[in-house]
Amino acid sequence: MEHPIKPTVGKPIEITSKTSLWKEIYKNRALYLFISPFYILFIVFGLFPIIFSLYLSFQKWDGIGQMEFVGLRQFKYLLSDSMFWQAVGNTFIIWFISTIPMLCGALVIAFLLNAPFVRAKGFYRSAYFITNVTSIVAVTIIFKSIFGNQYGLLNYILTIIGLEPIKWLDSTFLVKVVIASMVVWRWTGYNAIIYLAGLQAIPTDLYEAAKIDGANTRQQFFYITIPLLRPVILFTILMTTIGSMQLFTEPQVLLGNSGGVGGAGMTITLYMYKQGFVDNQFGYASVVSWALFVIIALFSLINWKIFDKTGAR
């Protein structure tokens, strides 16, 4: 029996009617069946929550009772919500004081690991990557014991050398430093591995030619490594931005749902969680989630434009 659809060489198959389309689907039903679990799970746990959260942002709902349509009222309230804007400010400060040392340190580590005199590179790669796969909750508990106000390890060391203990978790700025230090500890190794992969893609002939021309290690780093790693650096900046804007576990385990003294450690995601699962304001929590989406999109675009212009120069 002749196939109803005759593909021509060099041209895509054209479905001329709905009947032919359904015949093709029925004929390849086994293939569609094999790939269907992914799409079913994506629709149930991915697409549906996104659409439902958008619908929920126009409703006032406590999670149990009847929904009440409020239109754009919650979006207007968001613009005047001082706690939300404080959470935005806290998140940006934590992002700033964690991203610069993290990416700079990761770049230096990758450059050293890529050096020919370094032995056992596989061991160092595994050691640096272990921090990324370690449980965030466990890491936060350890950091909480290190930076504790009364019985923290750092304060114990300070008292030994004759200095006054510091209330790390009661200071509006130092608590952000503590959260940022956890981010740096966890993600520096991950970014170093990414940078190392980018470094290994750079031709060694360039470094050899630079050595012949008399360039030292510092000059090779700034005039060969950095320019050729620009796409990789841009990727890490964007991923770091997205991850930092969604900080939740570190401040939640470290400070609780209130975000610490005066809400100094309250991040956008923690504020969204507090509105939804503590205060039972699921509609307003959905508004915060969409505001977070807009902030991440705009901030990533700004980073892209700034870094792209810098690279073009």
mmCIF file of C-alpha atoms in Angstrom:
data_model
loop_
_atom_site.group_PDB
_atom_site.id
_atom_site.type_symbol
_atom_site.label_atom_id
_atom_site.label_comp_id
_atom_site.label_asym_id
_atom_site.label_seq_id
_atom_site.Cartn_x
_atom_site.Cartn_y
_atom_site.Cartn_z
ATOM 1 C CA MET A 1 0.000 0.000 0.000
ATOM 2 C CA GLU A 2 1.384 3.380 -1.005
ATOM 3 C CA HIS A 3 2.121 5.847 1.806
ATOM 4 C CA PRO A 4 -0.373 8.755 1.809
ATOM 5 C CA ILE A 5 2.422 11.310 2.309
ATOM 6 C CA LYS A 6 5.257 11.351 -0.220
ATOM 7 C CA PRO A 7 8.296 13.217 1.073
ATOM 8 C CA THR A 8 10.501 14.838 -1.526
ATOM 9 C CA VAL A 9 14.264 14.884 -1.218
ATOM 10 C CA GLY A 10 15.503 18.056 0.402
ATOM 11 C CA LYS A 11 12.049 19.256 1.436
ATOM 12 C CA PRO A 12 10.167 18.812 4.731
ATOM 13 C CA ILE A 13 7.115 16.573 4.913
ATOM 14 C CA GLU A 14 3.921 18.548 4.439
ATOM 15 C CA ILE A 15 0.685 17.514 6.127
ATOM 16 C CA THR A 16 -2.059 18.417 3.653
ATOM 17 C CA SER A 17 -5.087 17.736 5.856
ATOM 18 C CA LYS A 18 -6.173 17.019 9.397
ATOM 19 C CA THR A 19 -6.973 13.446 8.395
ATOM 20 C CA SER A 20 -3.410 12.873 7.216
ATOM 21 C CA LEU A 21 -2.105 14.469 10.413
ATOM 22 C CA TRP A 22 -4.095 12.100 12.625
ATOM 23 C CA LYS A 23 -3.004 9.162 10.447
ATOM 24 C CA GLU A 24 0.616 10.100 11.008
ATOM 25 C CA ILE A 25 0.059 10.430 14.767
ATOM 26 C CA TYR A 26 -1.724 7.072 14.887
ATOM 27 C CA LYS A 27 0.992 5.418 12.849
ATOM 28 C CA ASN A 28 3.707 6.696 15.218
ATOM 29 C CA ARG A 29 1.614 6.268 18.364
ATOM 30 C CA ALA A 30 4.275 4.128 20.029
ATOM 31 C CA LEU A 31 6.828 6.949 19.742
ATOM 32 C CA TYR A 32 4.388 9.509 21.118
ATOM 33 C CA LEU A 33 3.570 7.130 23.956
ATOM 34 C CA PHE A 34 7.225 6.849 24.942
ATOM 35 C CA ILE A 35 7.745 10.621 25.094
ATOM 36 C CA SER A 36 4.355 11.376 26.669
ATOM 37 C CA PRO A 37 5.469 11.044 30.364
ATOM 38 C CA PHE A 38 7.688 14.113 30.055
ATOM 39 C CA TYR A 39 4.948 16.257 28.546
ATOM 40 C CA ILE A 40 2.345 15.002 31.007
ATOM 41 C CA LEU A 41 4.590 15.837 33.972
ATOM 42 C CA PHE A 42 5.490 19.195 32.439
ATOM 43 C CA ILE A 43 1.829 20.116 31.952
ATOM 44 C CA VAL A 44 0.837 19.010 35.473
ATOM 45 C CA PHE A 45 3.833 20.345 37.448
ATOM 46 C CA GLY A 46 5.124 23.061 35.112
ATOM 47 C CA LEU A 47 2.648 24.667 32.766
ATOM 48 C CA PHE A 48 -0.464 24.378 34.958
ATOM 49 C CA PRO A 49 1.120 26.010 38.068
ATOM 50 C CA ILE A 50 2.346 28.924 35.913
ATOM 51 C CA ILE A 51 -1.091 29.522 34.397
ATOM 52 C CA PHE A 52 -2.856 28.997 37.736
ATOM 53 C CA SER A 53 -0.518 31.422 39.530
ATOM 54 C CA LEU A 54 -1.317 34.077 36.909
ATOM 55 C CA TYR A 55 -5.034 33.467 37.448
ATOM 56 C CA LEU A 56 -4.536 33.449 41.217
ATOM 57 C CA SER A 57 -2.786 36.830 41.144
ATOM 58 C CA PHE A 58 -6.147 38.440 40.332
ATOM 59 C CA GLN A 59 -7.866 36.626 43.213
ATOM 60 C CA LYS A 60 -7.885 36.982 46.974
ATOM 61 C CA TRP A 61 -7.669 33.462 48.391
ATOM 62 C CA ASP A 62 -6.573 31.913 51.674
ATOM 63 C CA GLY A 63 -6.115 28.439 50.168
ATOM 64 C CA ILE A 64 -9.334 26.971 51.577
ATOM 65 C CA GLY A 65 -12.304 29.291 51.204
ATOM 66 C CA GLN A 66 -13.947 30.883 48.201
ATOM 67 C CA MET A 67 -11.844 32.936 45.819
ATOM 68 C CA GLU A 68 -12.639 36.622 45.530
ATOM 69 C CA PHE A 69 -11.813 38.454 42.307
ATOM 70 C CA VAL A 70 -9.935 41.672 43.090
ATOM 71 C CA GLY A 71 -8.535 42.561 39.675
ATOM 72 C CA LEU A 72 -5.362 44.667 39.807
ATOM 73 C CA ARG A 73 -5.846 45.675 43.441
ATOM 74 C CA GLN A 74 -3.057 43.404 44.688
ATOM 75 C CA PHE A 75 -0.665 44.622 42.005
ATOM 76 C CA LYS A 76 -1.323 48.214 43.110
ATOM 77 C CA TYR A 77 -0.724 47.262 46.729
ATOM 78 C CA LEU A 78 2.592 45.661 45.744
ATOM 79 C CA LEU A 79 3.892 49.008 44.485
ATOM 80 C CA SER A 80 3.365 50.547 47.938
ATOM 81 C CA ASP A 81 4.362 47.500 50.004
ATOM 82 C CA SER A 82 7.407 48.645 51.975
ATOM 83 C CA MET A 83 8.262 45.114 53.109
ATOM 84 C CA PHE A 84 8.369 43.900 49.516
ATOM 85 C CA TRP A 85 10.730 46.669 48.470
ATOM 86 C CA GLN A 86 12.884 45.980 51.512
ATOM 87 C CA ALA A 87 13.085 42.348 50.374
ATOM 88 C CA VAL A 88 14.080 43.547 46.893
ATOM 89 C CA GLY A 89 16.803 45.732 48.377
ATOM 90 C CA ASN A 90 18.092 42.912 50.603
ATOM 91 C CA THR A 91 18.207 40.529 47.643
ATOM 92 C CA PHE A 92 20.177 42.965 45.491
ATOM 93 C CA ILE A 93 22.674 43.679 48.283
ATOM 94 C CA ILE A 94 23.250 39.968 48.873
ATOM 95 C CA TRP A 95 23.641 39.468 45.121
ATOM 96 C CA PHE A 96 26.220 42.245 44.885
ATOM 97 C CA ILE A 97 28.404 41.244 47.832
ATOM 98 C CA SER A 98 28.363 37.566 46.814
ATOM 99 C CA THR A 99 28.673 37.692 43.021
ATOM 100 C CA ILE A 100 31.875 39.727 42.695
ATOM 101 C CA PRO A 101 34.088 37.639 45.037
ATOM 102 C CA MET A 102 32.479 34.402 43.875
ATOM 103 C CA LEU A 103 33.045 34.875 40.136
ATOM 104 C CA CYS A 104 36.478 36.488 40.573
ATOM 105 C CA GLY A 105 37.573 33.657 42.868
ATOM 106 C CA ALA A 106 36.164 31.034 40.511
ATOM 107 C CA LEU A 107 38.049 32.561 37.577
ATOM 108 C CA VAL A 108 41.338 32.572 39.470
ATOM 109 C CA ILE A 109 40.833 28.979 40.633
ATOM 110 C CA ALA A 110 40.035 27.832 37.089
ATOM 111 C CA PHE A 111 43.099 29.633 35.726
ATOM 112 C CA LEU A 112 45.338 27.948 38.306
ATOM 113 C CA LEU A 113 43.788 24.512 37.702
ATOM 114 C CA ASN A 114 44.408 24.940 34.002
ATOM 115 C CA ALA A 115 48.085 25.677 34.570
ATOM 116 C CA PRO A 116 50.440 22.906 33.361
ATOM 117 C CA PHE A 117 52.301 22.661 36.688
ATOM 118 C CA VAL A 118 49.170 21.611 38.654
ATOM 119 C CA ARG A 119 48.954 17.884 39.414
ATOM 120 C CA ALA A 120 45.903 15.786 40.317
ATOM 121 C CA LYS A 121 43.491 18.098 38.511
ATOM 122 C CA GLY A 122 40.694 15.526 38.731
ATOM 123 C CA PHE A 123 40.907 15.557 42.527
ATOM 124 C CA TYR A 124 40.658 19.352 42.705
ATOM 125 C CA ARG A 125 37.710 19.408 40.305
ATOM 126 C CA SER A 126 35.831 16.921 42.474
ATOM 127 C CA ALA A 127 36.782 18.756 45.668
ATOM 128 C CA TYR A 128 35.552 22.105 44.389
ATOM 129 C CA PHE A 129 32.329 20.620 43.010
ATOM 130 C CA ILE A 130 31.421 18.823 46.255
ATOM 131 C CA THR A 131 30.275 22.135 47.759
ATOM 132 C CA ASN A 132 27.583 22.382 45.072
ATOM 133 C CA VAL A 133 26.043 18.971 45.761
ATOM 134 C CA THR A 134 26.112 19.316 49.548
ATOM 135 C CA SER A 135 22.726 19.760 51.232
ATOM 136 C CA ILE A 136 21.866 23.456 51.539
ATOM 137 C CA VAL A 137 20.088 22.876 54.850
ATOM 138 C CA ALA A 138 23.132 21.139 56.336
ATOM 139 C CA VAL A 139 25.436 23.895 55.103
ATOM 140 C CA THR A 140 23.166 26.587 56.556
ATOM 141 C CA ILE A 141 23.093 24.865 59.945
ATOM 142 C CA ILE A 142 26.901 24.709 59.964
ATOM 143 C CA PHE A 143 27.208 28.379 59.029
ATOM 144 C CA LYS A 144 24.691 29.229 61.732
ATOM 145 C CA SER A 145 26.938 27.527 64.285
ATOM 146 C CA ILE A 146 29.938 29.429 62.918
ATOM 147 C CA PHE A 147 28.289 32.872 62.970
ATOM 148 C CA GLY A 148 26.161 32.361 66.078
ATOM 149 C CA ASN A 149 25.786 35.429 68.307
ATOM 150 C CA GLN A 150 26.622 33.691 71.590
ATOM 151 C CA TYR A 151 28.215 30.315 70.897
ATOM 152 C CA GLY A 152 29.459 30.803 67.345
ATOM 153 C CA LEU A 153 32.903 29.569 66.363
ATOM 154 C CA LEU A 154 34.010 32.981 65.082
ATOM 155 C CA ASN A 155 32.997 34.724 68.287
ATOM 156 C CA TYR A 156 34.835 32.068 70.279
ATOM 157 C CA ILE A 157 37.996 32.798 68.315
ATOM 158 C CA LEU A 158 37.495 36.540 68.808
ATOM 159 C CA THR A 159 37.201 36.126 72.584
ATOM 160 C CA ILE A 160 40.372 33.998 72.652
ATOM 161 C CA ILE A 161 42.398 36.761 71.005
ATOM 162 C CA GLY A 162 40.873 39.372 73.325
ATOM 163 C CA LEU A 163 38.289 40.958 71.044
ATOM 164 C CA GLU A 164 34.617 41.576 71.688
ATOM 165 C CA PRO A 165 32.165 39.096 70.120
ATOM 166 C CA ILE A 166 30.112 40.316 67.173
ATOM 167 C CA LYS A 167 26.372 39.825 66.894
ATOM 168 C CA TRP A 168 26.419 38.677 63.294
ATOM 169 C CA LEU A 169 22.746 37.742 63.069
ATOM 170 C CA ASP A 170 21.489 40.924 64.776
ATOM 171 C CA SER A 171 23.223 43.352 62.442
ATOM 172 C CA THR A 172 21.218 44.510 59.418
ATOM 173 C CA PHE A 173 24.333 44.437 57.222
ATOM 174 C CA LEU A 174 26.370 41.579 58.687
ATOM 175 C CA VAL A 175 23.462 39.163 58.365
ATOM 176 C CA LYS A 176 23.575 39.800 54.612
ATOM 177 C CA VAL A 177 27.305 39.072 54.683
ATOM 178 C CA VAL A 178 26.597 35.740 56.382
ATOM 179 C CA ILE A 179 24.038 34.778 53.709
ATOM 180 C CA ALA A 180 26.380 35.941 50.948
ATOM 181 C CA SER A 181 29.230 33.879 52.413
ATOM 182 C CA MET A 182 27.091 30.748 52.096
ATOM 183 C CA VAL A 183 26.381 31.577 48.463
ATOM 184 C CA VAL A 184 30.080 32.123 47.779
ATOM 185 C CA TRP A 185 31.067 28.899 49.514
ATOM 186 C CA ARG A 186 28.514 26.841 47.607
ATOM 187 C CA TRP A 187 28.811 28.205 44.067
ATOM 188 C CA THR A 188 32.476 29.212 43.650
ATOM 189 C CA GLY A 189 33.542 25.666 42.794
ATOM 190 C CA TYR A 190 30.655 25.202 40.377
ATOM 191 C CA ASN A 191 31.573 28.336 38.432
ATOM 192 C CA ALA A 192 35.247 27.390 38.548
ATOM 193 C CA ILE A 193 34.461 24.114 36.769
ATOM 194 C CA ILE A 194 32.539 26.023 34.089
ATOM 195 C CA TYR A 195 35.425 28.462 33.642
ATOM 196 C CA LEU A 196 37.869 25.556 33.489
ATOM 197 C CA ALA A 197 35.900 24.010 30.636
ATOM 198 C CA GLY A 198 36.023 27.347 28.818
ATOM 199 C CA LEU A 199 39.771 27.686 29.412
ATOM 200 C CA GLN A 200 40.448 24.251 27.979
ATOM 201 C CA ALA A 201 38.709 25.324 24.760
ATOM 202 C CA ILE A 202 41.203 28.180 24.267
ATOM 203 C CA PRO A 203 44.019 27.140 21.884
ATOM 204 C CA THR A 204 47.350 26.760 23.669
ATOM 205 C CA ASP A 205 49.069 28.296 20.644
ATOM 206 C CA LEU A 206 47.860 31.709 21.784
ATOM 207 C CA TYR A 207 49.603 31.377 25.143
ATOM 208 C CA GLU A 208 52.767 30.063 23.516
ATOM 209 C CA ALA A 209 52.820 32.978 21.086
ATOM 210 C CA ALA A 210 52.258 35.402 23.966
ATOM 211 C CA LYS A 211 55.196 33.898 25.878
ATOM 212 C CA ILE A 212 57.419 34.304 22.828
ATOM 213 C CA ASP A 213 56.372 37.958 22.631
ATOM 214 C CA GLY A 214 57.354 38.397 26.270
ATOM 215 C CA ALA A 215 53.915 38.437 27.924
ATOM 216 C CA ASN A 216 53.903 37.416 31.576
ATOM 217 C CA THR A 217 51.184 35.417 33.342
ATOM 218 C CA ARG A 218 49.207 38.499 34.368
ATOM 219 C CA GLN A 219 49.191 39.862 30.820
ATOM 220 C CA GLN A 220 48.102 36.479 29.434
ATOM 221 C CA PHE A 221 45.281 36.386 31.934
ATOM 222 C CA PHE A 222 43.896 39.858 31.134
ATOM 223 C CA TYR A 223 44.571 40.012 27.387
ATOM 224 C CA ILE A 224 43.924 36.404 26.312
ATOM 225 C CA THR A 225 41.936 34.540 28.939
ATOM 226 C CA ILE A 226 39.375 37.213 29.865
ATOM 227 C CA PRO A 227 38.444 38.283 26.297
ATOM 228 C CA LEU A 228 38.083 34.714 25.025
ATOM 229 C CA LEU A 229 36.090 33.689 28.083
ATOM 230 C CA ARG A 230 33.573 36.519 27.653
ATOM 231 C CA PRO A 231 30.653 34.261 26.548
ATOM 232 C CA VAL A 232 31.298 31.900 29.477
ATOM 233 C CA ILE A 233 31.554 34.798 31.924
ATOM 234 C CA LEU A 234 28.287 36.216 30.604
ATOM 235 C CA PHE A 235 26.631 32.824 31.136
ATOM 236 C CA THR A 236 27.833 32.618 34.744
ATOM 237 C CA ILE A 237 26.710 36.195 35.442
ATOM 238 C CA LEU A 238 23.209 35.488 34.125
ATOM 239 C CA MET A 239 22.914 32.183 35.999
ATOM 240 C CA THR A 240 24.233 33.782 39.186
ATOM 241 C CA THR A 241 21.728 36.610 38.825
ATOM 242 C CA ILE A 242 18.830 34.182 38.404
ATOM 243 C CA GLY A 243 19.993 32.055 41.347
ATOM 244 C CA SER A 244 20.637 35.006 43.668
ATOM 245 C CA MET A 245 17.215 36.492 43.004
ATOM 246 C CA GLN A 246 15.670 33.193 44.182
ATOM 247 C CA LEU A 247 17.531 32.777 47.484
ATOM 248 C CA PHE A 248 15.278 30.995 49.944
ATOM 249 C CA THR A 249 16.754 28.097 51.912
ATOM 250 C CA GLU A 250 19.742 29.989 53.318
ATOM 251 C CA PRO A 251 17.799 32.883 54.912
ATOM 252 C CA GLN A 252 14.834 30.701 55.866
ATOM 253 C CA VAL A 253 16.892 28.131 57.789
ATOM 254 C CA LEU A 254 19.268 30.751 59.175
ATOM 255 C CA LEU A 255 16.742 33.380 60.285
ATOM 256 C CA GLY A 256 13.268 31.843 60.058
ATOM 257 C CA ASN A 257 10.253 33.114 58.161
ATOM 258 C CA SER A 258 10.568 36.656 59.544
ATOM 259 C CA GLY A 259 13.912 37.299 57.881
ATOM 260 C CA GLY A 260 15.724 38.116 61.104
ATOM 261 C CA VAL A 261 15.871 41.360 63.066
ATOM 262 C CA GLY A 262 13.964 44.052 61.192
ATOM 263 C CA GLY A 263 13.603 41.777 58.180
ATOM 264 C CA ALA A 264 17.262 42.386 57.290
ATOM 265 C CA GLY A 265 17.591 38.912 55.767
ATOM 266 C CA MET A 266 14.217 38.854 54.040
ATOM 267 C CA THR A 267 14.645 37.977 50.355
ATOM 268 C CA ILE A 268 12.011 38.146 47.623
ATOM 269 C CA THR A 269 11.464 34.399 47.555
ATOM 270 C CA LEU A 270 11.281 34.176 51.344
ATOM 271 C CA TYR A 271 8.750 37.015 51.345
ATOM 272 C CA MET A 272 6.701 35.191 48.718
ATOM 273 C CA TYR A 273 6.793 32.028 50.835
ATOM 274 C CA LYS A 274 5.782 33.970 53.950
ATOM 275 C CA GLN A 275 2.802 35.548 52.195
ATOM 276 C CA GLY A 276 1.576 32.238 50.801
ATOM 277 C CA PHE A 277 2.352 29.565 53.369
ATOM 278 C CA VAL A 278 2.574 31.560 56.600
ATOM 279 C CA ASP A 279 0.013 34.345 56.140
ATOM 280 C CA ASN A 280 -2.186 32.262 53.764
ATOM 281 C CA GLN A 281 -2.379 35.077 51.199
ATOM 282 C CA PHE A 282 -1.946 32.907 48.119
ATOM 283 C CA GLY A 283 -3.228 35.528 45.713
ATOM 284 C CA TYR A 284 -0.741 38.128 46.876
ATOM 285 C CA ALA A 285 2.041 35.523 46.928
ATOM 286 C CA SER A 286 1.323 34.892 43.241
ATOM 287 C CA VAL A 287 1.645 38.625 42.586
ATOM 288 C CA VAL A 288 5.038 38.608 44.302
ATOM 289 C CA SER A 289 6.117 35.627 42.194
ATOM 290 C CA TRP A 290 5.256 37.436 38.961
ATOM 291 C CA ALA A 291 7.024 40.545 40.203
ATOM 292 C CA LEU A 292 10.067 38.355 40.836
ATOM 293 C CA PHE A 293 9.828 37.049 37.266
ATOM 294 C CA VAL A 294 9.808 40.604 35.883
ATOM 295 C CA ILE A 295 12.738 41.648 38.097
ATOM 296 C CA ILE A 296 14.844 38.648 37.008
ATOM 297 C CA ALA A 297 14.037 39.255 33.335
ATOM 298 C CA LEU A 298 14.871 42.968 33.486
ATOM 299 C CA PHE A 299 17.994 42.517 35.588
ATOM 300 C CA SER A 300 19.292 39.735 33.331
ATOM 301 C CA LEU A 301 18.675 41.922 30.282
ATOM 302 C CA ILE A 302 20.556 44.814 31.885
ATOM 303 C CA ASN A 303 23.496 42.543 32.699
ATOM 304 C CA TRP A 304 23.467 41.233 29.137
ATOM 305 C CA LYS A 305 23.489 44.724 27.611
ATOM 306 C CA ILE A 306 26.186 46.088 29.928
ATOM 307 C CA PHE A 307 28.482 43.110 29.507
ATOM 308 C CA ASP A 308 27.884 42.962 25.757
ATOM 309 C CA LYS A 309 28.880 46.629 25.367
ATOM 310 C CA THR A 310 31.921 46.099 27.576
ATOM 311 C CA GLY A 311 32.996 43.138 25.461
ATOM 312 C CA ALA A 312 32.425 45.049 22.224
ATOM 313 C CA ARG A 313 34.869 47.718 23.278
#
